[in-house]
mmCIF file of C-alpha atoms in Angstrom:
data_model
loop_
_atom_site.group_PDB
_atom_site.id
_atom_site.type_symbol
_atom_site.label_atom_id
_atom_site.label_comp_id
_atom_site.label_asym_id
_atom_site.label_seq_id
_atom_site.Cartn_x
_atom_site.Cartn_y
_atom_site.Cartn_z
ATOM 1 C CA MET A 3 8.084 25.536 -43.556
ATOM 2 C CA THR A 4 7.712 28.472 -41.188
ATOM 3 C CA ALA A 5 4.855 29.498 -38.428
ATOM 4 C CA ARG A 6 5.055 33.435 -37.846
ATOM 5 C CA LYS A 7 2.297 35.957 -36.536
ATOM 6 C CA GLY A 8 0.314 38.446 -38.540
ATOM 7 C CA ARG A 9 -1.641 41.315 -37.215
ATOM 8 C CA GLY A 10 -1.620 39.436 -34.259
ATOM 9 C CA LYS A 11 -3.282 36.202 -35.399
ATOM 10 C CA LEU A 12 -0.818 33.021 -35.731
ATOM 11 C CA ILE A 13 -0.133 31.592 -38.954
ATOM 12 C CA VAL A 14 0.641 28.270 -39.088
ATOM 13 C CA PRO A 15 1.325 27.440 -43.190
ATOM 14 C CA PRO A 16 -0.780 24.970 -44.597
ATOM 15 C CA LEU A 17 0.247 21.480 -46.340
ATOM 16 C CA THR A 18 -0.602 19.826 -48.761
ATOM 17 C CA PRO A 19 -0.528 15.843 -50.318
ATOM 18 C CA ALA A 20 1.689 17.243 -52.681
ATOM 19 C CA ILE A 21 4.824 17.773 -50.591
ATOM 20 C CA VAL A 22 4.432 14.112 -49.690
ATOM 21 C CA GLU A 23 3.793 12.431 -53.110
ATOM 22 C CA LEU A 24 6.709 9.745 -52.789
ATOM 23 C CA ALA A 25 6.348 9.805 -56.937
ATOM 24 C CA GLY A 26 7.258 13.268 -57.620
ATOM 25 C CA ARG A 27 10.280 12.965 -55.252
ATOM 26 C CA GLN A 28 13.777 11.878 -55.547
ATOM 27 C CA HIS A 29 12.544 8.519 -54.241
ATOM 28 C CA ARG A 30 12.750 4.721 -55.874
ATOM 29 C CA ARG A 31 9.199 3.959 -57.022
ATOM 30 C CA GLY A 32 9.537 0.234 -55.698
ATOM 31 C CA GLU A 33 7.310 -1.996 -55.930
ATOM 32 C CA ALA A 34 3.589 -0.492 -56.819
ATOM 33 C CA ALA A 35 1.580 -2.202 -53.710
ATOM 34 C CA SER A 36 4.518 -0.714 -51.324
ATOM 35 C CA ARG A 37 4.875 2.639 -52.778
ATOM 36 C CA LEU A 38 0.931 3.208 -52.507
ATOM 37 C CA LEU A 39 0.599 2.365 -48.776
ATOM 38 C CA LEU A 40 3.305 4.134 -48.103
ATOM 39 C CA GLN A 41 1.645 7.287 -49.685
ATOM 40 C CA THR A 42 -1.410 6.671 -47.657
ATOM 41 C CA ARG A 43 0.504 7.439 -44.623
ATOM 42 C CA ALA A 44 2.235 10.256 -45.597
ATOM 43 C CA ILE A 45 -1.352 11.798 -47.030
ATOM 44 C CA ALA A 46 -3.033 10.791 -43.417
ATOM 45 C CA PHE A 47 0.140 12.910 -41.764
ATOM 46 C CA VAL A 48 -0.711 15.922 -44.060
ATOM 47 C CA GLU A 49 -4.067 15.262 -43.289
ATOM 48 C CA GLY A 50 -3.583 15.502 -39.460
ATOM 49 C CA TYR A 51 -1.838 18.550 -40.075
ATOM 50 C CA GLU A 52 -4.516 20.304 -41.740
ATOM 51 C CA LEU A 53 -6.801 18.841 -38.889
ATOM 52 C CA ARG A 54 -5.025 20.619 -35.983
ATOM 53 C CA ARG A 55 -4.222 23.675 -38.541
ATOM 54 C CA ARG A 56 -7.667 24.564 -39.080
ATOM 55 C CA THR A 57 -9.334 22.840 -36.108
ATOM 56 C CA ARG A 58 -9.958 24.689 -32.426
ATOM 57 C CA ARG A 59 -8.027 22.465 -29.652
ATOM 58 C CA ASN A 60 -10.328 20.712 -27.623
ATOM 59 C CA ASP A 61 -12.193 19.261 -31.250
ATOM 60 C CA VAL A 62 -8.959 18.054 -32.442
ATOM 61 C CA HIS A 63 -9.244 14.117 -31.516
ATOM 62 C CA ALA A 64 -12.905 13.974 -32.633
ATOM 63 C CA GLU A 65 -11.687 15.106 -36.051
ATOM 64 C CA LEU A 66 -8.560 12.811 -35.913
ATOM 65 C CA ALA A 67 -10.583 9.878 -34.994
ATOM 66 C CA ARG A 68 -12.166 9.701 -37.791
ATOM 67 C CA ILE A 69 -9.205 8.505 -39.791
ATOM 68 C CA ARG A 70 -8.972 5.077 -40.407
ATOM 69 C CA PRO A 71 -7.075 3.608 -37.416
ATOM 70 C CA ASP A 72 -4.320 2.173 -39.729
ATOM 71 C CA ASN A 73 -3.321 5.794 -40.294
ATOM 72 C CA ARG A 74 -4.692 7.700 -37.190
ATOM 73 C CA GLY A 75 -0.959 7.457 -35.967
ATOM 74 C CA PHE A 76 0.763 9.447 -39.050
ATOM 75 C CA ALA A 77 -2.457 11.464 -38.518
ATOM 76 C CA TYR A 78 -1.780 12.673 -34.967
ATOM 77 C CA GLU A 79 2.364 13.379 -35.845
ATOM 78 C CA GLY A 80 0.643 15.760 -38.238
ATOM 79 C CA ALA A 81 -1.120 17.053 -35.604
ATOM 80 C CA ALA A 82 1.646 17.182 -33.676
ATOM 81 C CA LEU A 83 4.211 19.160 -35.941
ATOM 82 C CA ALA A 84 1.314 22.071 -36.296
ATOM 83 C CA ALA A 85 0.907 22.276 -32.977
ATOM 84 C CA ALA A 86 4.552 22.459 -32.031
ATOM 85 C CA LEU A 87 4.486 25.322 -34.777
ATOM 86 C CA ALA A 88 2.218 27.292 -33.279
ATOM 87 C CA ASP A 89 3.683 27.028 -29.280
ATOM 88 C CA LEU A 90 6.795 28.225 -31.206
ATOM 89 C CA ALA A 91 5.406 31.096 -32.900
ATOM 90 C CA THR A 92 3.737 31.882 -29.140
ATOM 91 C CA PRO A 93 5.812 34.382 -27.644
ATOM 92 C CA ARG A 94 6.633 32.512 -24.063
ATOM 93 C CA ARG A 95 8.078 35.268 -21.491
ATOM 94 C CA GLY A 96 11.191 33.717 -19.886
ATOM 95 C CA GLN A 97 11.721 30.750 -22.085
ATOM 96 C CA ARG A 98 9.127 28.835 -19.368
ATOM 97 C CA ARG A 99 9.721 24.936 -19.413
ATOM 98 C CA TYR A 100 6.233 23.061 -19.899
ATOM 99 C CA GLY A 101 5.673 19.805 -18.234
ATOM 100 C CA LEU A 102 4.034 17.095 -20.280
ATOM 101 C CA GLY A 103 0.277 17.821 -21.353
ATOM 102 C CA SER A 104 0.601 21.158 -20.090
ATOM 103 C CA SER A 105 -3.221 22.899 -20.729
ATOM 104 C CA ASP A 106 -2.207 26.301 -22.013
ATOM 105 C CA THR A 107 0.155 24.916 -24.881
ATOM 106 C CA HIS A 108 -0.756 23.597 -27.945
ATOM 107 C CA LEU A 109 0.685 20.374 -28.282
ATOM 108 C CA GLY A 110 -0.090 19.677 -24.102
ATOM 109 C CA SER A 111 -3.853 20.017 -25.376
ATOM 110 C CA LEU A 112 -3.187 17.425 -28.262
ATOM 111 C CA LEU A 113 -1.231 15.000 -25.869
ATOM 112 C CA ALA A 114 -4.252 15.019 -23.361
ATOM 113 C CA GLY A 115 -7.507 12.904 -23.451
ATOM 114 C CA PRO A 116 -7.145 10.516 -26.658
ATOM 115 C CA GLY A 117 -4.126 11.371 -27.234
ATOM 116 C CA THR A 118 -2.410 9.959 -24.576
ATOM 117 C CA GLY A 119 -2.465 6.498 -26.659
ATOM 118 C CA PHE A 120 -0.812 8.655 -29.562
ATOM 119 C CA VAL A 121 2.319 10.174 -26.987
ATOM 120 C CA HIS A 122 4.981 8.697 -29.223
ATOM 121 C CA LEU A 123 3.766 9.809 -32.509
ATOM 122 C CA ILE A 124 3.498 13.410 -30.945
ATOM 123 C CA HIS A 125 6.896 13.225 -29.881
ATOM 124 C CA VAL A 126 8.233 12.454 -33.358
ATOM 125 C CA GLY A 127 5.605 14.890 -35.019
ATOM 126 C CA ALA A 128 6.940 17.818 -32.655
ATOM 127 C CA GLY A 129 10.342 16.973 -33.998
ATOM 128 C CA TRP A 130 9.749 17.737 -37.412
ATOM 129 C CA SER A 131 10.010 21.675 -36.276
ATOM 130 C CA ALA A 132 13.554 21.425 -35.497
ATOM 131 C CA ALA A 133 13.519 23.181 -39.066
ATOM 132 C CA LEU A 134 12.921 26.563 -37.244
ATOM 133 C CA LEU A 135 14.931 26.226 -33.869
ATOM 134 C CA PRO A 136 17.842 23.619 -32.551
ATOM 135 C CA TRP A 137 16.611 20.357 -30.620
ATOM 136 C CA ARG A 138 17.282 21.669 -27.501
ATOM 137 C CA MET A 139 14.876 24.864 -27.731
ATOM 138 C CA LEU A 140 12.225 22.278 -28.744
ATOM 139 C CA HIS A 141 12.795 20.531 -25.436
ATOM 140 C CA ARG A 142 12.718 23.805 -23.420
ATOM 141 C CA ARG A 143 9.641 25.288 -25.241
ATOM 142 C CA LEU A 144 7.198 22.357 -25.456
ATOM 143 C CA PRO A 145 5.698 20.601 -23.177
ATOM 144 C CA LEU A 146 7.801 16.932 -23.767
ATOM 145 C CA ASP A 147 8.153 13.557 -21.788
ATOM 146 C CA SER A 148 11.664 13.684 -19.900
ATOM 147 C CA LEU A 149 12.171 10.325 -21.512
ATOM 148 C CA LEU A 150 10.218 10.383 -24.862
ATOM 149 C CA ARG A 151 11.636 13.884 -26.067
ATOM 150 C CA TRP A 152 14.454 12.141 -27.669
ATOM 151 C CA LEU A 153 11.774 10.966 -29.884
ATOM 152 C CA ALA A 154 11.927 14.622 -31.400
ATOM 153 C CA VAL A 155 15.341 14.183 -32.689
ATOM 154 C CA ASP A 156 14.411 10.871 -34.449
ATOM 155 C CA GLY A 157 11.338 12.974 -35.879
ATOM 156 C CA ALA A 158 14.156 15.745 -37.059
ATOM 157 C CA GLY A 159 16.510 12.812 -38.982
ATOM 158 C CA PHE A 160 12.943 11.583 -40.563
ATOM 159 C CA SER A 161 11.947 14.959 -41.834
ATOM 160 C CA ARG A 162 15.099 16.009 -43.278
ATOM 161 C CA GLY A 163 15.516 12.377 -44.724
ATOM 162 C CA PHE A 164 12.542 12.501 -46.388
ATOM 163 C CA PHE A 165 12.726 15.806 -47.495
ATOM 164 C CA GLY A 166 16.034 16.233 -48.693
ATOM 165 C CA GLY A 167 15.791 12.233 -50.469
ATOM 166 C CA PRO A 168 19.116 10.554 -52.019
ATOM 167 C CA ARG A 169 21.068 13.409 -51.841
ATOM 168 C CA TRP A 170 20.584 14.638 -48.530
ATOM 169 C CA ILE A 171 21.253 11.526 -47.060
ATOM 170 C CA ARG A 172 24.508 10.838 -49.258
ATOM 171 C CA ARG A 173 25.690 14.312 -47.817
ATOM 172 C CA LEU A 174 24.884 13.148 -44.418
ATOM 173 C CA ALA A 175 26.613 9.752 -44.591
ATOM 174 C CA HIS A 176 30.288 11.781 -45.299
ATOM 175 C CA ARG A 177 30.141 13.592 -42.170
ATOM 176 C CA PRO A 178 33.360 12.491 -39.607
ATOM 177 C CA ASP A 179 32.351 9.459 -37.901
ATOM 178 C CA ARG A 180 32.316 10.530 -34.175
ATOM 179 C CA GLU A 181 30.588 9.445 -30.697
ATOM 180 C CA ASP A 182 27.522 11.512 -30.760
ATOM 181 C CA PRO A 183 24.485 9.887 -29.359
ATOM 182 C CA VAL A 184 22.380 12.751 -30.801
ATOM 183 C CA GLN A 185 23.730 12.194 -34.416
ATOM 184 C CA ALA A 186 22.899 8.097 -33.409
ATOM 185 C CA VAL A 187 19.325 9.402 -32.285
ATOM 186 C CA LEU A 188 18.639 11.200 -35.386
ATOM 187 C CA CYS A 189 20.091 8.185 -38.147
ATOM 188 C CA GLN A 190 17.002 6.515 -36.621
ATOM 189 C CA GLY A 191 14.998 9.083 -37.822
ATOM 190 C CA VAL A 192 17.090 8.977 -41.490
ATOM 191 C CA GLY A 193 16.573 5.010 -41.460
ATOM 192 C CA ARG A 194 12.648 5.261 -40.852
ATOM 193 C CA SER A 195 12.321 8.026 -43.427
ATOM 194 C CA LEU A 196 14.769 5.628 -46.032
ATOM 195 C CA TRP A 197 11.617 2.850 -45.784
ATOM 196 C CA PHE A 198 10.216 5.439 -47.487
ATOM 197 C CA VAL A 199 12.270 7.038 -50.033
ATOM 198 C CA GLU A 200 13.230 3.964 -51.159
ATOM 199 C CA CYS A 201 9.691 1.971 -50.505
ATOM 200 C CA GLY A 202 10.765 -0.833 -48.717
ATOM 201 C CA ASP A 203 13.661 -2.364 -51.107
ATOM 202 C CA GLY A 204 15.936 -4.233 -49.257
ATOM 203 C CA ALA A 205 19.148 -3.710 -51.964
ATOM 204 C CA GLY A 206 18.137 0.369 -52.062
ATOM 205 C CA LEU A 207 18.248 0.581 -47.942
ATOM 206 C CA GLY A 208 21.414 -1.288 -47.807
ATOM 207 C CA ARG A 209 23.624 0.437 -50.315
ATOM 208 C CA HIS A 210 22.446 3.973 -48.738
ATOM 209 C CA ILE A 211 23.410 2.552 -45.195
ATOM 210 C CA GLU A 212 26.570 0.798 -46.447
ATOM 211 C CA ARG A 213 27.989 4.441 -46.927
ATOM 212 C CA PHE A 214 27.631 5.555 -43.170
ATOM 213 C CA PRO A 215 30.207 4.928 -40.661
ATOM 214 C CA PRO A 216 30.164 1.670 -38.947
ATOM 215 C CA GLY A 217 28.883 2.834 -35.882
ATOM 216 C CA LEU A 218 25.856 4.868 -37.508
ATOM 217 C CA ARG A 219 24.788 1.758 -39.715
ATOM 218 C CA ARG A 220 22.698 0.003 -36.216
ATOM 219 C CA GLU A 221 21.451 2.955 -36.030
ATOM 220 C CA LEU A 222 19.655 3.240 -39.732
ATOM 221 C CA TRP A 223 18.489 -0.755 -39.366
ATOM 222 C CA ALA A 224 16.606 0.607 -35.890
ATOM 223 C CA GLY A 225 15.155 3.168 -38.018
ATOM 224 C CA VAL A 226 14.180 0.999 -40.658
ATOM 225 C CA GLY A 227 12.901 -1.684 -38.556
ATOM 226 C CA LEU A 228 10.222 0.471 -36.804
ATOM 227 C CA ALA A 229 8.864 1.864 -39.782
ATOM 228 C CA ALA A 230 8.850 -1.582 -41.734
ATOM 229 C CA SER A 231 6.757 -2.534 -38.543
ATOM 230 C CA TYR A 232 4.800 0.538 -37.889
ATOM 231 C CA ALA A 233 4.074 1.743 -41.465
ATOM 232 C CA GLY A 234 4.032 -1.421 -43.226
ATOM 233 C CA GLY A 235 4.382 -1.752 -47.031
ATOM 234 C CA GLY A 236 6.861 -4.171 -46.867
ATOM 235 C CA THR A 237 6.373 -7.803 -48.976
ATOM 236 C CA ASP A 238 7.236 -10.949 -47.644
ATOM 237 C CA ARG A 239 10.390 -10.966 -50.248
ATOM 238 C CA GLN A 240 11.203 -7.966 -48.725
ATOM 239 C CA ILE A 241 10.964 -8.625 -44.690
ATOM 240 C CA GLU A 242 13.057 -11.594 -45.807
ATOM 241 C CA GLN A 243 15.984 -9.379 -47.170
ATOM 242 C CA LEU A 244 16.227 -7.502 -43.832
ATOM 243 C CA LEU A 245 16.225 -10.894 -42.036
ATOM 244 C CA THR A 246 19.801 -11.390 -43.710
ATOM 245 C CA LEU A 247 20.964 -9.219 -41.376
ATOM 246 C CA GLY A 248 23.310 -10.112 -38.490
ATOM 247 C CA GLY A 249 24.820 -9.151 -35.216
ATOM 248 C CA GLU A 250 24.541 -5.899 -33.949
ATOM 249 C CA ASP A 251 22.413 -4.361 -36.999
ATOM 250 C CA ARG A 252 20.050 -7.860 -36.804
ATOM 251 C CA ALA A 253 19.405 -6.463 -32.836
ATOM 252 C CA ALA A 254 18.835 -2.761 -33.807
ATOM 253 C CA LEU A 255 15.947 -3.897 -36.404
ATOM 254 C CA ALA A 256 14.192 -5.990 -33.735
ATOM 255 C CA GLN A 257 14.735 -3.069 -31.483
ATOM 256 C CA GLY A 258 13.022 -0.117 -33.859
ATOM 257 C CA ALA A 259 10.502 -3.151 -34.026
ATOM 258 C CA VAL A 260 9.544 -3.512 -30.954
ATOM 259 C CA PHE A 261 9.230 0.817 -30.308
ATOM 260 C CA ALA A 262 6.836 0.054 -33.108
ATOM 261 C CA ALA A 263 4.623 -2.796 -30.971
ATOM 262 C CA GLU A 264 4.970 -0.173 -27.810
ATOM 263 C CA ALA A 265 3.271 2.346 -29.929
ATOM 264 C CA GLN A 266 0.706 0.621 -31.782
ATOM 265 C CA ARG A 267 -0.393 -1.358 -28.773
ATOM 266 C CA THR A 268 -0.667 2.229 -26.621
ATOM 267 C CA ALA A 269 -2.895 3.532 -29.341
ATOM 268 C CA GLY A 270 -4.936 0.086 -28.985
ATOM 269 C CA HIS A 271 -4.727 -1.293 -31.987
ATOM 270 C CA ILE A 272 -2.044 -3.454 -33.200
ATOM 271 C CA PRO A 273 -2.507 -4.113 -37.157
ATOM 272 C CA ALA A 274 -1.556 -7.198 -38.941
ATOM 273 C CA HIS A 275 1.502 -5.644 -41.171
ATOM 274 C CA THR A 276 2.782 -4.859 -37.374
ATOM 275 C CA GLU A 277 2.349 -8.114 -35.354
ATOM 276 C CA ALA A 278 3.567 -10.137 -38.940
ATOM 277 C CA ALA A 279 7.003 -7.431 -38.725
ATOM 278 C CA VAL A 280 7.630 -7.645 -35.161
ATOM 279 C CA SER A 281 7.051 -11.504 -34.949
ATOM 280 C CA ALA A 282 9.721 -11.821 -37.961
ATOM 281 C CA PHE A 283 11.866 -9.132 -36.304
ATOM 282 C CA THR A 284 12.326 -10.138 -32.836
ATOM 283 C CA GLY A 285 11.005 -13.891 -32.831
ATOM 284 C CA VAL A 286 8.168 -13.118 -30.076
ATOM 285 C CA SER A 287 4.648 -11.447 -30.497
ATOM 286 C CA ALA A 288 3.550 -7.855 -30.918
ATOM 287 C CA HIS A 289 2.784 -7.648 -27.325
ATOM 288 C CA THR A 290 5.792 -9.775 -25.931
ATOM 289 C CA ALA A 291 7.634 -7.144 -27.702
ATOM 290 C CA ALA A 292 5.861 -4.387 -26.554
ATOM 291 C CA ASP A 293 6.492 -5.321 -22.879
ATOM 292 C CA TRP A 294 10.204 -5.330 -23.576
ATOM 293 C CA ALA A 295 9.736 -1.804 -23.714
ATOM 294 C CA ARG A 296 7.084 -1.048 -21.289
ATOM 295 C CA ASP A 297 8.918 -3.066 -18.673
ATOM 296 C CA SER A 298 12.801 -0.977 -19.272
ATOM 297 C CA TYR A 299 10.708 2.306 -19.226
ATOM 298 C CA GLU A 300 10.254 3.375 -15.890
ATOM 299 C CA PHE A 301 13.921 2.201 -15.089
ATOM 300 C CA ALA A 302 15.284 3.975 -18.074
ATOM 301 C CA ARG A 303 13.300 7.502 -16.884
ATOM 302 C CA ALA A 304 14.002 7.152 -13.280
ATOM 303 C CA LEU A 305 18.238 7.289 -14.821
ATOM 304 C CA GLY A 306 17.706 10.886 -15.755
ATOM 305 C CA SER A 307 16.307 13.146 -18.769
ATOM 306 C CA GLU A 308 19.608 12.936 -20.453
ATOM 307 C CA ILE A 309 20.318 11.154 -24.026
ATOM 308 C CA GLU A 310 22.172 8.734 -21.870
ATOM 309 C CA SER A 311 18.887 7.060 -20.388
ATOM 310 C CA TYR A 312 16.876 7.061 -23.746
ATOM 311 C CA ARG A 313 20.028 5.109 -25.608
ATOM 312 C CA TRP A 314 19.988 2.805 -22.279
ATOM 313 C CA TRP A 315 16.431 1.808 -22.920
ATOM 314 C CA GLN A 316 17.518 1.189 -26.548
ATOM 315 C CA CYS A 317 20.109 -1.130 -25.433
ATOM 316 C CA GLU A 318 18.098 -2.686 -23.148
ATOM 317 C CA ILE A 319 15.963 -3.696 -25.977
ATOM 318 C CA ARG A 320 18.400 -4.908 -28.040
ATOM 319 C CA SER A 321 20.037 -7.215 -25.549
ATOM 320 C CA ARG A 322 16.835 -8.901 -24.819
ATOM 321 C CA ALA A 323 16.215 -9.661 -28.769
ATOM 322 C CA THR A 324 19.703 -11.069 -28.812
ATOM 323 C CA ALA A 325 19.034 -13.180 -26.308
ATOM 324 C CA VAL A 326 16.194 -14.521 -28.142
ATOM 325 C CA ALA A 327 17.878 -14.849 -31.413
ATOM 326 C CA ASP A 328 20.927 -16.628 -29.602
#
């Protein structure tokens, strides 16, 4: 996927639902209900992308509002990819750094107004554009929040895992094991993609994750927890499979669920599937879990804009989840 200039006009390539067809990829078919629901989430992403690609900046929020609430976050994620590609295809003098919500950028206009409710998903969607440029370039070229910008790395991991499928994920698992916070956050996105790749099958998830170095497994489970809670699609049996995790893996699973709760609450709608999954993974209500994220957000931002601040935020939430479990 590339964005380019053609005869003075910006060209952002189209997407079709076929590109995210789960049954047509190397993804597990899983239980029919899970696969079909996750397919609707993926199609909503494409719909949002196309809406942003075809619609004027000021009109896109009205179009996105027509999408049902359970799918709207995914549509904003897709719209963010289209907006980010448009910004990256637009020449910027001096590689100027833009502040959050800069109105003279495509992504900034998406983050404004109703887009503030989907700030987390917009940052994740912008990260899909890492297929074009290194993530450090994205951070310089796009109007991202100083802390939430690390969600773009998560988004890059998801896109690679989703489109690369099981074969790419197996190759990633055999990379050298090293202390690298960026790699850890990337793996959280890969963990989210695994929820789609395996259609929520706990045994399949476990087989993939066991191939990774021990230090990265909890990061993958954090991504699984976020996807299972935000996207849904897990049956009672599948959720119970995940609850057999223990120790740091269980705390990471809960942290992902907390992020899902906060993203849904910020959008003004916590679906029943999110409430159920978050309660199961954290032992508290989705609103209480969201408070964990919000209470520590400003302190994390005050620590600075580097990835260590984002990682502190996650670790603080995992500590709260561990305290409840004990």
